[in-house]
Every structure is written in C-alpha cells, then in structure tokens.
PDB file of C-alpha atoms in Angstrom:
ATOM      1  CA  UNK A  53      37.019 -49.180 -52.934  1.00 50.00           C
ATOM      2  CA  UNK A  54      35.076 -45.687 -54.068  1.00 57.00           C
ATOM      3  CA  UNK A  55      36.708 -43.478 -56.103  1.00 56.00           C
ATOM      4  CA  UNK A  56      37.911 -39.912 -54.614  1.00 56.00           C
ATOM      5  CA  UNK A  57      36.056 -37.140 -55.839  1.00 55.00           C
ATOM      6  CA  UNK A  58      37.668 -34.455 -58.181  1.00 50.00           C
ATOM      7  CA  UNK A  59      37.483 -32.083 -54.965  1.00 52.00           C
ATOM      8  CA  UNK A  60      38.885 -34.236 -52.879  1.00 54.00           C
ATOM      9  CA  UNK A  61      41.743 -35.202 -55.020  1.00 50.00           C
ATOM     10  CA  UNK A  62      42.380 -31.670 -55.085  1.00 48.00           C
ATOM     11  CA  UNK A  63      42.216 -31.121 -51.707  1.00 53.00           C
ATOM     12  CA  UNK A  64      38.653 -29.234 -51.875  1.00 55.00           C
ATOM     13  CA  UNK A  65      38.344 -25.656 -51.398  1.00 57.00           C
ATOM     14  CA  UNK A  66      42.209 -24.777 -49.921  1.00 65.00           C
ATOM     15  CA  UNK A  67      42.534 -21.333 -51.528  1.00 64.00           C
ATOM     16  CA  UNK A  68      41.586 -18.072 -49.504  1.00 67.00           C
ATOM     17  CA  UNK A  69      42.424 -14.461 -49.743  1.00 67.00           C
ATOM     18  CA  UNK A  70      45.400 -14.702 -48.440  1.00 71.00           C
ATOM     19  CA  UNK A  71      46.483 -17.720 -50.900  1.00 73.00           C
ATOM     20  CA  UNK A  72      50.263 -16.734 -52.155  1.00 80.00           C
ATOM     21  CA  UNK A  73      50.748 -17.262 -55.591  1.00 79.00           C
ATOM     22  CA  UNK A  74      53.059 -19.611 -55.444  1.00 82.00           C
ATOM     23  CA  UNK A  75      49.956 -21.682 -53.262  1.00 80.00           C
ATOM     24  CA  UNK A  76      47.778 -20.842 -56.415  1.00 77.00           C
ATOM     25  CA  UNK A  77      49.940 -22.604 -59.161  1.00 80.00           C
ATOM     26  CA  UNK A  78      50.229 -25.727 -56.580  1.00 83.00           C
ATOM     27  CA  UNK A  79      46.885 -26.103 -56.984  1.00 81.00           C
ATOM     28  CA  UNK A  80      46.390 -25.679 -60.760  1.00 80.00           C
ATOM     29  CA  UNK A  81      49.514 -28.027 -61.121  1.00 81.00           C
ATOM     30  CA  UNK A  82      47.479 -30.802 -58.748  1.00 82.00           C
ATOM     31  CA  UNK A  83      44.252 -30.178 -60.946  1.00 77.00           C
ATOM     32  CA  UNK A  84      46.397 -30.800 -63.870  1.00 75.00           C
ATOM     33  CA  UNK A  85      47.367 -33.778 -62.685  1.00 78.00           C
ATOM     34  CA  UNK A  86      43.822 -34.926 -61.752  1.00 76.00           C
ATOM     35  CA  UNK A  87      42.188 -33.546 -65.021  1.00 73.00           C
ATOM     36  CA  UNK A  88      44.870 -36.566 -67.461  1.00 74.00           C
ATOM     37  CA  UNK A  89      42.703 -39.321 -65.099  1.00 71.00           C
ATOM     38  CA  UNK A  90      39.205 -37.814 -66.206  1.00 70.00           C
ATOM     39  CA  UNK A  91      40.445 -37.184 -70.294  1.00 70.00           C
ATOM     40  CA  UNK A  92      42.347 -40.270 -70.229  1.00 74.00           C
ATOM     41  CA  UNK A  93      41.471 -42.818 -73.265  1.00 76.00           C
ATOM     42  CA  UNK A  94      39.136 -45.931 -71.120  1.00 74.00           C
ATOM     43  CA  UNK A  95      37.519 -48.764 -72.172  1.00 80.00           C
ATOM     44  CA  UNK A  96      33.715 -48.795 -71.925  1.00 78.00           C
ATOM     45  CA  UNK A  97      31.721 -51.384 -70.224  1.00 81.00           C
ATOM     46  CA  UNK A  98      28.639 -50.140 -72.066  1.00 80.00           C
ATOM     47  CA  UNK A  99      28.417 -49.956 -75.999  1.00 79.00           C
ATOM     48  CA  UNK A 100      26.682 -46.595 -76.821  1.00 80.00           C
ATOM     49  CA  UNK A 101      23.838 -48.470 -78.117  1.00 82.00           C
ATOM     50  CA  UNK A 102      23.344 -50.185 -74.877  1.00 83.00           C
ATOM     51  CA  UNK A 103      23.123 -46.618 -73.231  1.00 86.00           C
ATOM     52  CA  UNK A 104      20.482 -43.811 -72.896  1.00 90.00           C
ATOM     53  CA  UNK A 105      21.130 -40.597 -75.423  1.00 93.00           C
ATOM     54  CA  UNK A 106      23.474 -37.600 -74.196  1.00 93.00           C
ATOM     55  CA  UNK A 107      22.039 -34.500 -75.193  1.00 95.00           C
ATOM     56  CA  UNK A 108      24.560 -31.539 -76.219  1.00 94.00           C
ATOM     57  CA  UNK A 109      22.838 -28.037 -76.514  1.00 91.00           C
ATOM     58  CA  UNK A 110      24.273 -24.890 -76.943  1.00 91.00           C
ATOM     59  CA  UNK A 111      22.403 -21.089 -77.540  1.00 89.00           C
ATOM     60  CA  UNK A 112      24.502 -19.298 -80.449  1.00 88.00           C
ATOM     61  CA  UNK A 113      26.687 -17.348 -78.407  1.00 91.00           C
ATOM     62  CA  UNK A 114      27.821 -20.496 -75.927  1.00 93.00           C
ATOM     63  CA  UNK A 115      28.567 -22.573 -79.148  1.00 93.00           C
ATOM     64  CA  UNK A 116      32.835 -21.708 -78.448  1.00 94.00           C
ATOM     65  CA  UNK A 117      32.349 -22.757 -74.234  1.00 94.00           C
ATOM     66  CA  UNK A 118      30.379 -26.091 -75.901  1.00 94.00           C
ATOM     67  CA  UNK A 119      33.258 -26.709 -78.263  1.00 94.00           C
ATOM     68  CA  UNK A 120      35.874 -26.626 -75.931  1.00 93.00           C
ATOM     69  CA  UNK A 121      33.927 -28.942 -73.633  1.00 93.00           C
ATOM     70  CA  UNK A 122      33.268 -31.363 -75.911  1.00 93.00           C
ATOM     71  CA  UNK A 123      37.305 -31.004 -77.139  1.00 92.00           C
ATOM     72  CA  UNK A 124      38.150 -31.546 -73.647  1.00 89.00           C
ATOM     73  CA  UNK A 125      35.897 -34.160 -72.271  1.00 90.00           C
ATOM     74  CA  UNK A 126      36.393 -36.129 -75.899  1.00 90.00           C
ATOM     75  CA  UNK A 127      36.893 -39.094 -74.856  1.00 88.00           C
ATOM     76  CA  UNK A 128      34.177 -39.906 -72.660  1.00 89.00           C
ATOM     77  CA  UNK A 129      31.921 -38.203 -74.717  1.00 91.00           C
ATOM     78  CA  UNK A 130      32.462 -40.489 -77.350  1.00 90.00           C
ATOM     79  CA  UNK A 131      31.444 -43.505 -75.360  1.00 89.00           C
ATOM     80  CA  UNK A 132      28.050 -42.175 -75.690  1.00 92.00           C
ATOM     81  CA  UNK A 133      25.519 -41.570 -78.221  1.00 93.00           C
ATOM     82  CA  UNK A 134      25.156 -37.837 -78.295  1.00 93.00           C
ATOM     83  CA  UNK A 135      22.426 -35.840 -79.649  1.00 93.00           C
ATOM     84  CA  UNK A 136      21.841 -32.174 -80.338  1.00 93.00           C
ATOM     85  CA  UNK A 137      21.147 -29.836 -83.114  1.00 90.00           C
ATOM     86  CA  UNK A 138      22.582 -29.916 -86.712  1.00 90.00           C
ATOM     87  CA  UNK A 139      24.798 -27.386 -85.749  1.00 90.00           C
ATOM     88  CA  UNK A 140      26.465 -29.573 -82.302  1.00 91.00           C
ATOM     89  CA  UNK A 141      26.159 -33.036 -84.525  1.00 92.00           C
ATOM     90  CA  UNK A 142      28.079 -30.927 -87.095  1.00 92.00           C
ATOM     91  CA  UNK A 143      30.895 -29.741 -84.414  1.00 92.00           C
ATOM     92  CA  UNK A 144      31.051 -33.709 -83.078  1.00 93.00           C
ATOM     93  CA  UNK A 145      31.636 -34.905 -86.463  1.00 93.00           C
ATOM     94  CA  UNK A 146      34.108 -32.690 -87.340  1.00 93.00           C
ATOM     95  CA  UNK A 147      35.903 -33.148 -84.112  1.00 91.00           C
ATOM     96  CA  UNK A 148      35.579 -37.015 -84.239  1.00 92.00           C
ATOM     97  CA  UNK A 149      34.900 -37.936 -87.942  1.00 90.00           C
ATOM     98  CA  UNK A 150      31.688 -39.671 -89.419  1.00 88.00           C
ATOM     99  CA  UNK A 151      33.560 -42.772 -90.715  1.00 86.00           C
ATOM    100  CA  UNK A 152      34.929 -44.016 -87.000  1.00 85.00           C
ATOM    101  CA  UNK A 153      33.057 -47.219 -86.266  1.00 85.00           C
ATOM    102  CA  UNK A 154      33.812 -46.576 -82.737  1.00 82.00           C
ATOM    103  CA  UNK A 155      31.443 -43.668 -82.368  1.00 88.00           C
ATOM    104  CA  UNK A 156      27.590 -44.306 -82.730  1.00 90.00           C
ATOM    105  CA  UNK A 157      25.594 -40.848 -83.277  1.00 92.00           C
ATOM    106  CA  UNK A 158      22.325 -40.235 -81.859  1.00 91.00           C
ATOM    107  CA  UNK A 159      19.067 -38.171 -83.260  1.00 90.00           C
ATOM    108  CA  UNK A 160      20.548 -34.738 -85.069  1.00 91.00           C
ATOM    109  CA  UNK A 161      17.717 -31.955 -84.117  1.00 92.00           C
ATOM    110  CA  UNK A 162      16.905 -28.856 -85.466  1.00 89.00           C
ATOM    111  CA  UNK A 163      17.370 -25.974 -83.999  1.00 82.00           C
ATOM    112  CA  UNK A 164      15.327 -24.792 -80.564  1.00 77.00           C
ATOM    113  CA  UNK A 165      12.616 -22.134 -82.112  1.00 80.00           C
ATOM    114  CA  UNK A 166      12.384 -24.825 -84.785  1.00 86.00           C
ATOM    115  CA  UNK A 167      11.458 -27.451 -82.716  1.00 86.00           C
ATOM    116  CA  UNK A 168      14.525 -28.991 -81.572  1.00 85.00           C
ATOM    117  CA  UNK A 169      13.636 -28.670 -77.666  1.00 83.00           C
ATOM    118  CA  UNK A 170      10.353 -30.660 -78.968  1.00 89.00           C
ATOM    119  CA  UNK A 171      12.131 -33.271 -79.900  1.00 92.00           C
ATOM    120  CA  UNK A 172      14.305 -33.148 -77.151  1.00 90.00           C
ATOM    121  CA  UNK A 173      11.976 -33.541 -74.965  1.00 89.00           C
ATOM    122  CA  UNK A 174      10.220 -36.397 -76.986  1.00 93.00           C
ATOM    123  CA  UNK A 175      13.434 -38.462 -76.615  1.00 92.00           C
ATOM    124  CA  UNK A 176      12.991 -37.555 -72.549  1.00 90.00           C
ATOM    125  CA  UNK A 177       9.130 -39.408 -72.998  1.00 93.00           C
ATOM    126  CA  UNK A 178      10.613 -42.357 -74.901  1.00 93.00           C
ATOM    127  CA  UNK A 179      12.963 -42.813 -72.375  1.00 91.00           C
ATOM    128  CA  UNK A 180      16.071 -42.583 -74.772  1.00 90.00           C
ATOM    129  CA  UNK A 181      17.873 -39.736 -73.242  1.00 92.00           C
ATOM    130  CA  UNK A 182      20.015 -40.192 -70.472  1.00 92.00           C
ATOM    131  CA  UNK A 183      20.957 -37.243 -69.620  1.00 92.00           C
ATOM    132  CA  UNK A 184      20.971 -33.143 -71.211  1.00 94.00           C
ATOM    133  CA  UNK A 185      24.384 -30.905 -71.072  1.00 94.00           C
ATOM    134  CA  UNK A 186      22.612 -27.184 -71.863  1.00 92.00           C
ATOM    135  CA  UNK A 187      25.280 -24.378 -72.242  1.00 93.00           C
ATOM    136  CA  UNK A 188      22.745 -21.413 -71.655  1.00 90.00           C
ATOM    137  CA  UNK A 189      23.402 -17.410 -72.505  1.00 88.00           C
ATOM    138  CA  UNK A 190      21.569 -16.150 -69.492  1.00 85.00           C
ATOM    139  CA  UNK A 191      22.471 -12.798 -71.062  1.00 85.00           C
ATOM    140  CA  UNK A 192      20.045 -12.800 -74.550  1.00 78.00           C
ATOM    141  CA  UNK A 193      16.172 -13.556 -74.931  1.00 71.00           C
ATOM    142  CA  UNK A 194      14.738 -16.746 -75.888  1.00 61.00           C
ATOM    143  CA  UNK A 195      11.110 -16.549 -76.518  1.00 60.00           C
ATOM    144  CA  UNK A 196      10.587 -20.062 -77.681  1.00 52.00           C
ATOM    145  CA  UNK A 197      11.791 -20.956 -73.722  1.00 54.00           C
TER     146      UNK A 197
END
C-alpha cells in the first residue's frame, strides 16, 4: 500500500487568512507528529555503496541552513554516500563522526570557485551522483556559476 504524502498526512493546505491561532497550533502539532516518522531511525534496504552519491552544496551564507537540514534529517542522510565540499564534509563528519562503520562518505570536493562544481558535474557524467541538494544564496553574486 503506497504511503501517504506528507501534505496528505497533515491535511493539505488547511490554513487560510481566517484561521485562528488554535487552528495553527493544531496543524503545527500534526506536522510535528508526521515529522517524527520522517526523522525516525530505520533500516535501509540498500547499503550506501550500492547507491549513487548524494551531494550537499551550500553557498557560504547558507551553511547554517544546510547544517540545520543535516541535523534534522540526519537519520535519513546517513543512509547515503554523502559528497560535498571540504566544508560540507567536515560538517557531516563533526556531526556523525569519522569512525562510524555504518556511515560511508563519498568524494570530498574543493569549493565551487576552485573547481568543486566541475567535480560534482563529473560525478553526474560518470553516473555516480544520484541527487544534489543545493542551498542557494539568492542575495549574493557568484561569478563562477
């Protein structure tokens, strides 16, 4: 039986401008309950080495948002071979540890201006990148893009 989407689990878009604070608190509680399922530990059917890498990339001003994302979805992310820049990989290793045999880290890339974006593109070309999560800072210029 297919699992209900997150939006379906919490009742879709039920809040309107007329919603009361009580409605908002009720929806927040339902979201918290649904999130517990998403972030709960689970057993993966695939080993990280059997899957393509998952790249986490963030512009400098978005590193705190990426760290919060990694902390929130840690149980899920640890099931993948995570790749990213030196800063991202250092962040993951500080949160998860370097010696955990259950965690398999992927390639450590240089920063974007120094060729890291090309390294990520090469992983795509070699079909060793399954997904890329990019925390973009829309308020600053990035001439290397």
